[in-house]
PDB file of C-alpha atoms in Angstrom:
ATOM      1  CA  UNK A 761      36.660  23.904   0.304  1.00  0.00           C
ATOM      2  CA  UNK A 762      38.636  21.146   1.953  1.00  0.00           C
ATOM      3  CA  UNK A 763      41.937  22.302   0.497  1.00  0.00           C
ATOM      4  CA  UNK A 764      43.581  25.688   0.237  1.00  0.00           C
ATOM      5  CA  UNK A 765      44.371  26.164  -3.446  1.00  0.00           C
ATOM      6  CA  UNK A 766      46.881  29.000  -3.007  1.00  0.00           C
ATOM      7  CA  UNK A 767      50.437  28.542  -4.138  1.00  0.00           C
ATOM      8  CA  UNK A 768      52.823  28.206  -1.197  1.00  0.00           C
ATOM      9  CA  UNK A 769      56.592  28.796  -1.342  1.00  0.00           C
ATOM     10  CA  UNK A 770      57.183  25.041  -1.528  1.00  0.00           C
ATOM     11  CA  UNK A 771      54.128  23.452  -3.126  1.00  0.00           C
ATOM     12  CA  UNK A 772      51.980  24.410  -6.086  1.00  0.00           C
ATOM     13  CA  UNK A 773      48.301  23.403  -6.141  1.00  0.00           C
ATOM     14  CA  UNK A 774      46.018  23.155  -9.170  1.00  0.00           C
ATOM     15  CA  UNK A 775      42.204  23.302  -9.080  1.00  0.00           C
ATOM     16  CA  UNK A 776      40.110  21.283 -11.550  1.00  0.00           C
ATOM     17  CA  UNK A 777      36.322  21.209 -11.677  1.00  0.00           C
ATOM     18  CA  UNK A 778      33.668  23.054  -9.698  1.00  0.00           C
ATOM     19  CA  UNK A 779      31.665  20.231  -8.163  1.00  0.00           C
ATOM     20  CA  UNK A 780      30.170  20.224  -4.655  1.00  0.00           C
ATOM     21  CA  UNK A 781      32.511  17.566  -3.224  1.00  0.00           C
ATOM     22  CA  UNK A 782      36.133  18.220  -2.314  1.00  0.00           C
ATOM     23  CA  UNK A 783      38.690  15.796  -3.767  1.00  0.00           C
ATOM     24  CA  UNK A 784      42.444  15.372  -3.621  1.00  0.00           C
ATOM     25  CA  UNK A 785      44.412  14.062  -6.625  1.00  0.00           C
ATOM     26  CA  UNK A 786      47.977  12.777  -6.287  1.00  0.00           C
ATOM     27  CA  UNK A 787      50.043  12.272  -9.433  1.00  0.00           C
ATOM     28  CA  UNK A 788      52.786   9.803 -10.331  1.00  0.00           C
ATOM     29  CA  UNK A 789      56.553  10.206 -10.358  1.00  0.00           C
ATOM     30  CA  UNK A 790      57.725  12.309 -13.334  1.00  0.00           C
ATOM     31  CA  UNK A 791      54.208  13.717 -13.687  1.00  0.00           C
ATOM     32  CA  UNK A 792      52.501  16.841 -12.395  1.00  0.00           C
ATOM     33  CA  UNK A 793      49.052  17.965 -11.309  1.00  0.00           C
ATOM     34  CA  UNK A 794      48.042  18.702 -14.909  1.00  0.00           C
ATOM     35  CA  UNK A 795      47.953  14.958 -15.517  1.00  0.00           C
ATOM     36  CA  UNK A 796      44.479  15.055 -13.959  1.00  0.00           C
ATOM     37  CA  UNK A 797      42.987  17.434 -16.524  1.00  0.00           C
ATOM     38  CA  UNK A 798      41.101  14.601 -18.226  1.00  0.00           C
ATOM     39  CA  UNK A 799      39.719  13.174 -15.005  1.00  0.00           C
ATOM     40  CA  UNK A 800      38.979  16.654 -13.709  1.00  0.00           C
ATOM     41  CA  UNK A 801      37.033  17.583 -16.837  1.00  0.00           C
ATOM     42  CA  UNK A 802      34.982  14.387 -16.674  1.00  0.00           C
ATOM     43  CA  UNK A 803      34.137  14.925 -13.007  1.00  0.00           C
ATOM     44  CA  UNK A 804      33.877  18.716 -12.938  1.00  0.00           C
ATOM     45  CA  UNK A 805      30.175  18.611 -12.131  1.00  0.00           C
ATOM     46  CA  UNK A 806      30.743  16.327  -9.143  1.00  0.00           C
ATOM     47  CA  UNK A 807      34.120  17.241  -7.666  1.00  0.00           C
ATOM     48  CA  UNK A 808      36.323  20.221  -7.017  1.00  0.00           C
ATOM     49  CA  UNK A 809      39.572  18.427  -7.482  1.00  0.00           C
ATOM     50  CA  UNK A 810      42.726  19.913  -6.060  1.00  0.00           C
ATOM     51  CA  UNK A 811      46.112  18.490  -6.899  1.00  0.00           C
ATOM     52  CA  UNK A 812      49.602  19.341  -5.679  1.00  0.00           C
ATOM     53  CA  UNK A 813      52.765  19.148  -7.715  1.00  0.00           C
ATOM     54  CA  UNK A 814      55.219  16.897  -5.895  1.00  0.00           C
ATOM     55  CA  UNK A 815      58.588  18.427  -4.938  1.00  0.00           C
ATOM     56  CA  UNK A 816      60.708  18.871  -8.045  1.00  0.00           C
ATOM     57  CA  UNK A 817      57.650  18.394 -10.268  1.00  0.00           C
ATOM     58  CA  UNK A 818      55.461  20.869 -12.120  1.00  0.00           C
ATOM     59  CA  UNK A 819      55.632  24.298 -10.512  1.00  0.00           C
ATOM     60  CA  UNK A 820      56.690  23.173  -7.040  1.00  0.00           C
ATOM     61  CA  UNK A 821      60.059  23.913  -5.490  1.00  0.00           C
ATOM     62  CA  UNK A 822      62.944  21.515  -6.041  1.00  0.00           C
ATOM     63  CA  UNK A 823      63.161  18.312  -4.061  1.00  0.00           C
ATOM     64  CA  UNK A 824      65.594  18.545  -1.150  1.00  0.00           C
ATOM     65  CA  UNK A 825      67.964  15.563  -1.412  1.00  0.00           C
ATOM     66  CA  UNK A 826      68.026  13.349   1.648  1.00  0.00           C
ATOM     67  CA  UNK A 827      64.445  13.990   2.723  1.00  0.00           C
ATOM     68  CA  UNK A 828      61.810  11.275   2.830  1.00  0.00           C
ATOM     69  CA  UNK A 829      59.496  11.886  -0.118  1.00  0.00           C
ATOM     70  CA  UNK A 830      56.427  10.256   1.397  1.00  0.00           C
ATOM     71  CA  UNK A 831      56.764  12.101   4.692  1.00  0.00           C
ATOM     72  CA  UNK A 832      57.366  15.398   2.897  1.00  0.00           C
ATOM     73  CA  UNK A 833      54.239  14.950   0.784  1.00  0.00           C
ATOM     74  CA  UNK A 834      52.108  13.846   3.724  1.00  0.00           C
ATOM     75  CA  UNK A 835      53.100  16.907   5.742  1.00  0.00           C
ATOM     76  CA  UNK A 836      52.346  19.215   2.802  1.00  0.00           C
ATOM     77  CA  UNK A 837      48.941  17.623   2.252  1.00  0.00           C
ATOM     78  CA  UNK A 838      47.980  17.748   5.921  1.00  0.00           C
ATOM     79  CA  UNK A 839      48.948  21.411   6.060  1.00  0.00           C
ATOM     80  CA  UNK A 840      46.214  22.097   3.480  1.00  0.00           C
ATOM     81  CA  UNK A 841      43.423  19.726   4.509  1.00  0.00           C
ATOM     82  CA  UNK A 842      40.645  21.152   6.649  1.00  0.00           C
ATOM     83  CA  UNK A 843      38.034  18.473   6.011  1.00  0.00           C
ATOM     84  CA  UNK A 844      37.400  15.051   4.448  1.00  0.00           C
ATOM     85  CA  UNK A 845      38.168  14.445   0.762  1.00  0.00           C
ATOM     86  CA  UNK A 846      37.716  11.760  -1.855  1.00  0.00           C
ATOM     87  CA  UNK A 847      41.231  10.752  -2.865  1.00  0.00           C
ATOM     88  CA  UNK A 848      42.347   9.871  -6.395  1.00  0.00           C
ATOM     89  CA  UNK A 849      45.887   8.538  -6.641  1.00  0.00           C
ATOM     90  CA  UNK A 850      48.026   7.333  -9.541  1.00  0.00           C
ATOM     91  CA  UNK A 851      51.133   5.178  -9.059  1.00  0.00           C
ATOM     92  CA  UNK A 852      53.246   6.796  -6.322  1.00  0.00           C
ATOM     93  CA  UNK A 853      50.305   9.096  -5.657  1.00  0.00           C
ATOM     94  CA  UNK A 854      48.194   6.015  -4.978  1.00  0.00           C
ATOM     95  CA  UNK A 855      50.702   4.831  -2.403  1.00  0.00           C
ATOM     96  CA  UNK A 856      50.524   8.237  -0.736  1.00  0.00           C
ATOM     97  CA  UNK A 857      46.736   8.065  -0.735  1.00  0.00           C
ATOM     98  CA  UNK A 858      46.854   4.769   1.147  1.00  0.00           C
ATOM     99  CA  UNK A 859      49.219   6.245   3.709  1.00  0.00           C
ATOM    100  CA  UNK A 860      46.955   9.271   4.199  1.00  0.00           C
ATOM    101  CA  UNK A 861      43.943   6.992   4.760  1.00  0.00           C
ATOM    102  CA  UNK A 862      45.884   5.012   7.359  1.00  0.00           C
ATOM    103  CA  UNK A 863      47.360   7.927   9.259  1.00  0.00           C
ATOM    104  CA  UNK A 864      44.376  10.295   9.031  1.00  0.00           C
ATOM    105  CA  UNK A 865      41.239   8.228   8.373  1.00  0.00           C
ATOM    106  CA  UNK A 866      39.109  11.186   9.466  1.00  0.00           C
ATOM    107  CA  UNK A 867      40.216  13.067   6.351  1.00  0.00           C
ATOM    108  CA  UNK A 868      39.534  10.403   3.694  1.00  0.00           C
ATOM    109  CA  UNK A 869      36.038   9.492   2.448  1.00  0.00           C
ATOM    110  CA  UNK A 870      37.101   7.149  -0.343  1.00  0.00           C
ATOM    111  CA  UNK A 871      40.132   6.000  -2.326  1.00  0.00           C
ATOM    112  CA  UNK A 872      40.193   5.601  -6.109  1.00  0.00           C
ATOM    113  CA  UNK A 873      43.632   4.290  -7.009  1.00  0.00           C
ATOM    114  CA  UNK A 874      45.233   3.517 -10.344  1.00  0.00           C
ATOM    115  CA  UNK A 875      48.166   1.143  -9.869  1.00  0.00           C
ATOM    116  CA  UNK A 876      49.444   2.198  -6.445  1.00  0.00           C
ATOM    117  CA  UNK A 877      53.088   1.117  -6.383  1.00  0.00           C
ATOM    118  CA  UNK A 878      52.967  -0.761  -3.092  1.00  0.00           C
ATOM    119  CA  UNK A 879      55.186  -3.467  -4.573  1.00  0.00           C
ATOM    120  CA  UNK A 880      55.415  -5.515  -1.385  1.00  0.00           C
ATOM    121  CA  UNK A 881      51.689  -6.269  -1.754  1.00  0.00           C
ATOM    122  CA  UNK A 882      52.797  -8.890  -4.315  1.00  0.00           C
ATOM    123  CA  UNK A 883      55.541 -10.421  -2.156  1.00  0.00           C
ATOM    124  CA  UNK A 884      53.547 -13.541  -1.260  1.00  0.00           C
ATOM    125  CA  UNK A 885      51.548 -14.077  -4.446  1.00  0.00           C
ATOM    126  CA  UNK A 886      54.156 -13.141  -7.055  1.00  0.00           C
ATOM    127  CA  UNK A 887      57.650 -13.146  -5.527  1.00  0.00           C
ATOM    128  CA  UNK A 888      59.237 -13.607  -8.952  1.00  0.00           C
ATOM    129  CA  UNK A 889      57.703 -10.347 -10.191  1.00  0.00           C
ATOM    130  CA  UNK A 890      58.848  -8.513  -7.080  1.00  0.00           C
ATOM    131  CA  UNK A 891      62.363  -9.854  -7.678  1.00  0.00           C
ATOM    132  CA  UNK A 892      62.264  -8.710 -11.315  1.00  0.00           C
ATOM    133  CA  UNK A 893      61.187  -5.234 -10.288  1.00  0.00           C
ATOM    134  CA  UNK A 894      63.873  -5.096  -7.591  1.00  0.00           C
ATOM    135  CA  UNK A 895      66.497  -6.065 -10.174  1.00  0.00           C
ATOM    136  CA  UNK A 896      65.253  -3.461 -12.641  1.00  0.00           C
ATOM    137  CA  UNK A 897      65.309  -0.702 -10.045  1.00  0.00           C
ATOM    138  CA  UNK A 898      68.732  -1.900  -8.911  1.00  0.00           C
ATOM    139  CA  UNK A 899      70.001  -1.143 -12.399  1.00  0.00           C
ATOM    140  CA  UNK A 900      68.354   2.290 -12.289  1.00  0.00           C
ATOM    141  CA  UNK A 901      70.068   2.995  -8.967  1.00  0.00           C
ATOM    142  CA  UNK A 902      73.428   1.799 -10.290  1.00  0.00           C
ATOM    143  CA  UNK A 903      73.255   4.107 -13.304  1.00  0.00           C
ATOM    144  CA  UNK A 904      72.328   7.033 -11.088  1.00  0.00           C
ATOM    145  CA  UNK A 905      75.102   6.232  -8.607  1.00  0.00           C
ATOM    146  CA  UNK A 906      77.542   6.153 -11.519  1.00  0.00           C
ATOM    147  CA  UNK A 907      76.561   9.724 -12.361  1.00  0.00           C
ATOM    148  CA  UNK A 908      74.435   8.973 -15.426  1.00  0.00           C
ATOM    149  CA  UNK A 909      71.071  10.353 -14.361  1.00  0.00           C
ATOM    150  CA  UNK A 910      69.773  10.434 -17.926  1.00  0.00           C
ATOM    151  CA  UNK A 911      70.450   6.737 -18.472  1.00  0.00           C
ATOM    152  CA  UNK A 912      68.842   5.979 -15.121  1.00  0.00           C
ATOM    153  CA  UNK A 913      65.623   7.831 -15.863  1.00  0.00           C
ATOM    154  CA  UNK A 914      65.528   6.495 -19.399  1.00  0.00           C
ATOM    155  CA  UNK A 915      65.523   2.961 -18.027  1.00  0.00           C
ATOM    156  CA  UNK A 916      62.814   3.892 -15.540  1.00  0.00           C
ATOM    157  CA  UNK A 917      60.616   5.533 -18.192  1.00  0.00           C
ATOM    158  CA  UNK A 918      60.983   2.647 -20.624  1.00  0.00           C
ATOM    159  CA  UNK A 919      59.360   0.387 -18.011  1.00  0.00           C
ATOM    160  CA  UNK A 920      56.899   2.778 -16.393  1.00  0.00           C
ATOM    161  CA  UNK A 921      56.095   5.359 -19.068  1.00  0.00           C
ATOM    162  CA  UNK A 922      53.362   5.437 -21.698  1.00  0.00           C
ATOM    163  CA  UNK A 923      55.339   3.466 -24.268  1.00  0.00           C
ATOM    164  CA  UNK A 924      56.793   6.459 -26.089  1.00  0.00           C
ATOM    165  CA  UNK A 925      60.436   5.717 -27.015  1.00  0.00           C
ATOM    166  CA  UNK A 926      62.940   7.867 -25.142  1.00  0.00           C
ATOM    167  CA  UNK A 927      64.289   9.338 -28.385  1.00  0.00           C
ATOM    168  CA  UNK A 928      60.770  10.387 -29.396  1.00  0.00           C
ATOM    169  CA  UNK A 929      60.236  12.475 -26.261  1.00  0.00           C
ATOM    170  CA  UNK A 930      60.829  16.214 -26.637  1.00  0.00           C
ATOM    171  CA  UNK A 931      64.279  17.315 -25.513  1.00  0.00           C
ATOM    172  CA  UNK A 932      62.744  19.513 -22.810  1.00  0.00           C
ATOM    173  CA  UNK A 933      60.795  16.552 -21.418  1.00  0.00           C
ATOM    174  CA  UNK A 934      63.905  14.381 -21.329  1.00  0.00           C
ATOM    175  CA  UNK A 935      65.775  17.136 -19.508  1.00  0.00           C
ATOM    176  CA  UNK A 936      62.946  17.569 -16.992  1.00  0.00           C
ATOM    177  CA  UNK A 937      62.789  13.848 -16.298  1.00  0.00           C
ATOM    178  CA  UNK A 938      66.554  13.790 -15.783  1.00  0.00           C
ATOM    179  CA  UNK A 939      66.339  16.606 -13.220  1.00  0.00           C
ATOM    180  CA  UNK A 940      63.658  14.656 -11.337  1.00  0.00           C
ATOM    181  CA  UNK A 941      65.788  11.542 -10.813  1.00  0.00           C
ATOM    182  CA  UNK A 942      66.681  12.395  -7.176  1.00  0.00           C
ATOM    183  CA  UNK A 943      62.998  12.349  -6.200  1.00  0.00           C
ATOM    184  CA  UNK A 944      62.339   9.137  -8.148  1.00  0.00           C
ATOM    185  CA  UNK A 945      65.257   7.375  -6.477  1.00  0.00           C
ATOM    186  CA  UNK A 946      64.330   8.634  -3.008  1.00  0.00           C
ATOM    187  CA  UNK A 947      60.689   7.594  -3.461  1.00  0.00           C
ATOM    188  CA  UNK A 948      61.761   3.985  -3.792  1.00  0.00           C
ATOM    189  CA  UNK A 949      62.243   3.910  -0.020  1.00  0.00           C
ATOM    190  CA  UNK A 950      58.446   3.913   0.115  1.00  0.00           C
ATOM    191  CA  UNK A 951      57.911   1.711  -2.933  1.00  0.00           C
ATOM    192  CA  UNK A 952      60.448  -1.062  -2.265  1.00  0.00           C
ATOM    193  CA  UNK A 953      61.170  -0.792   1.464  1.00  0.00           C
ATOM    194  CA  UNK A 954      57.877   0.552   2.855  1.00  0.00           C
ATOM    195  CA  UNK A 955      59.523   3.084   5.146  1.00  0.00           C
ATOM    196  CA  UNK A 956      56.059   4.532   5.727  1.00  0.00           C
ATOM    197  CA  UNK A 957      54.961   1.194   7.232  1.00  0.00           C
ATOM    198  CA  UNK A 958      51.921   1.003   4.975  1.00  0.00           C
ATOM    199  CA  UNK A 959      51.763  -2.722   4.260  1.00  0.00           C
ATOM    200  CA  UNK A 960      51.136  -3.990   7.816  1.00  0.00           C
ATOM    201  CA  UNK A 961      48.388  -1.394   8.235  1.00  0.00           C
ATOM    202  CA  UNK A 962      46.370  -1.796   5.037  1.00  0.00           C
ATOM    203  CA  UNK A 963      43.731  -3.712   6.982  1.00  0.00           C
ATOM    204  CA  UNK A 964      43.003  -0.577   9.002  1.00  0.00           C
ATOM    205  CA  UNK A 965      41.539   1.142   5.934  1.00  0.00           C
ATOM    206  CA  UNK A 966      37.762   0.938   6.242  1.00  0.00           C
ATOM    207  CA  UNK A 967      36.639   3.461   3.609  1.00  0.00           C
ATOM    208  CA  UNK A 968      35.602   2.167   0.173  1.00  0.00           C
ATOM    209  CA  UNK A 969      38.573   1.571  -2.124  1.00  0.00           C
ATOM    210  CA  UNK A 970      38.627   0.863  -5.851  1.00  0.00           C
ATOM    211  CA  UNK A 971      41.978  -0.362  -7.136  1.00  0.00           C
ATOM    212  CA  UNK A 972      42.475  -0.135 -10.898  1.00  0.00           C
ATOM    213  CA  UNK A 973      45.180  -1.492 -13.163  1.00  0.00           C
ATOM    214  CA  UNK A 974      45.815  -1.498 -16.875  1.00  0.00           C
ATOM    215  CA  UNK A 975      45.537  -4.717 -18.857  1.00  0.00           C
ATOM    216  CA  UNK A 976      48.801  -3.848 -20.652  1.00  0.00           C
ATOM    217  CA  UNK A 977      50.768  -2.759 -17.577  1.00  0.00           C
ATOM    218  CA  UNK A 978      53.991  -4.366 -16.249  1.00  0.00           C
ATOM    219  CA  UNK A 979      53.192  -7.826 -14.909  1.00  0.00           C
ATOM    220  CA  UNK A 980      53.833  -6.909 -11.281  1.00  0.00           C
ATOM    221  CA  UNK A 981      50.914  -4.509 -11.132  1.00  0.00           C
ATOM    222  CA  UNK A 982      48.133  -7.104 -11.233  1.00  0.00           C
ATOM    223  CA  UNK A 983      49.258  -8.976  -8.102  1.00  0.00           C
ATOM    224  CA  UNK A 984      50.072  -5.658  -6.423  1.00  0.00           C
ATOM    225  CA  UNK A 985      46.585  -4.320  -7.074  1.00  0.00           C
ATOM    226  CA  UNK A 986      44.980  -7.630  -6.133  1.00  0.00           C
ATOM    227  CA  UNK A 987      46.935  -7.578  -2.888  1.00  0.00           C
ATOM    228  CA  UNK A 988      45.902  -4.052  -1.956  1.00  0.00           C
ATOM    229  CA  UNK A 989      42.229  -4.638  -2.773  1.00  0.00           C
ATOM    230  CA  UNK A 990      42.130  -7.807  -0.683  1.00  0.00           C
ATOM    231  CA  UNK A 991      44.007  -6.287   2.267  1.00  0.00           C
ATOM    232  CA  UNK A 992      41.734  -3.285   2.837  1.00  0.00           C
ATOM    233  CA  UNK A 993      38.341  -3.818   4.451  1.00  0.00           C
ATOM    234  CA  UNK A 994      36.194  -2.658   1.530  1.00  0.00           C
ATOM    235  CA  UNK A 995      38.168  -3.090  -1.678  1.00  0.00           C
ATOM    236  CA  UNK A 996      37.054  -3.523  -5.277  1.00  0.00           C
ATOM    237  CA  UNK A 997      39.160  -4.366  -8.346  1.00  0.00           C
ATOM    238  CA  UNK A 998      38.887  -3.022 -11.893  1.00  0.00           C
ATOM    239  CA  UNK A 999      41.125  -3.716 -14.895  1.00  0.00           C
ATOM    240  CA  UNK A1000      41.053  -1.141 -17.700  1.00  0.00           C
ATOM    241  CA  UNK A1001      41.252  -2.754 -21.134  1.00  0.00           C
ATOM    242  CA  UNK A1002      43.997  -1.430 -23.410  1.00  0.00           C
ATOM    243  CA  UNK A1003      45.606   0.679 -20.697  1.00  0.00           C
ATOM    244  CA  UNK A1004      49.152   0.607 -19.377  1.00  0.00           C
ATOM    245  CA  UNK A1005      50.651   2.195 -16.281  1.00  0.00           C
ATOM    246  CA  UNK A1006      49.704   5.662 -17.545  1.00  0.00           C
ATOM    247  CA  UNK A1007      46.059   4.649 -17.799  1.00  0.00           C
ATOM    248  CA  UNK A1008      44.917   7.433 -15.492  1.00  0.00           C
ATOM    249  CA  UNK A1009      45.947   9.796 -18.296  1.00  0.00           C
ATOM    250  CA  UNK A1010      45.460   7.776 -21.484  1.00  0.00           C
ATOM    251  CA  UNK A1011      42.130   6.287 -20.349  1.00  0.00           C
ATOM    252  CA  UNK A1012      40.972   9.159 -18.171  1.00  0.00           C
ATOM    253  CA  UNK A1013      37.312   8.715 -19.161  1.00  0.00           C
ATOM    254  CA  UNK A1014      37.210   5.108 -17.943  1.00  0.00           C
ATOM    255  CA  UNK A1015      39.071   5.910 -14.741  1.00  0.00           C
ATOM    256  CA  UNK A1016      36.827   8.921 -14.118  1.00  0.00           C
ATOM    257  CA  UNK A1017      33.749   6.735 -14.549  1.00  0.00           C
ATOM    258  CA  UNK A1018      35.015   4.450 -11.783  1.00  0.00           C
ATOM    259  CA  UNK A1019      35.681   7.450  -9.544  1.00  0.00           C
ATOM    260  CA  UNK A1020      32.158   8.716 -10.213  1.00  0.00           C
ATOM    261  CA  UNK A1021      30.712   5.301  -9.391  1.00  0.00           C
ATOM    262  CA  UNK A1022      32.656   5.327  -6.128  1.00  0.00           C
ATOM    263  CA  UNK A1023      31.697   8.826  -5.066  1.00  0.00           C
ATOM    264  CA  UNK A1024      28.033   8.573  -6.043  1.00  0.00           C
ATOM    265  CA  UNK A1025      27.697   5.307  -4.120  1.00  0.00           C
ATOM    266  CA  UNK A1026      28.519   7.229  -0.951  1.00  0.00           C
ATOM    267  CA  UNK A1027      25.576   9.589  -1.420  1.00  0.00           C
TER     268      UNK A1027
END
């Protein structure tokens, strides 16, 4: 096994599948490792997929305010890796997968990414979309700074969720999302400001990369995904019909098929 699946005091890990190849799955903000159940079931014959819950998510310990989310996650992942893995990343998890491939290329065999939120990848090709996203997140930050965490996360979810109206979400889910706002806000240092210095180093990534987006996703994601796929050395683009930003969950079978194609091509 390339990952230790035991629960640590700070990070909870989930195991999905019993395949011969070790894989790492990194979920999105406001999600948890269980989001990969569909992908894990579809690939259970091929991969043993291990997935951490991010700080403040799932069964992991609370996020510590003031810490860098990307650095925290990278350190937790590296503490568990003892060999190369195929990486599957969704949204913020996709961004983390790119950073792992840059900083520890010896530990990454392939990257299968669904809408990695490396927003600066669209800065040249779609500056107007980057500006729109910056403005939207600015409003989220303002609501949070004003002490209304629920309004902040509601605005975030209405743009980046699965389309379910806020009022239709279970009360427990709304409460959980509200508690996770500090991590969401802190993660934007990676998403909007690239504190991990990912963008200038994308060209260092030599492993095969498939970058997927949903046909119904926010407009910024297409140029972002195009930018990532063109910046890495061996990138491929796929658009999933009918999917939005939560396509890794809602269209898990299609996404899993692309992961299988990637992994099987490596032999």
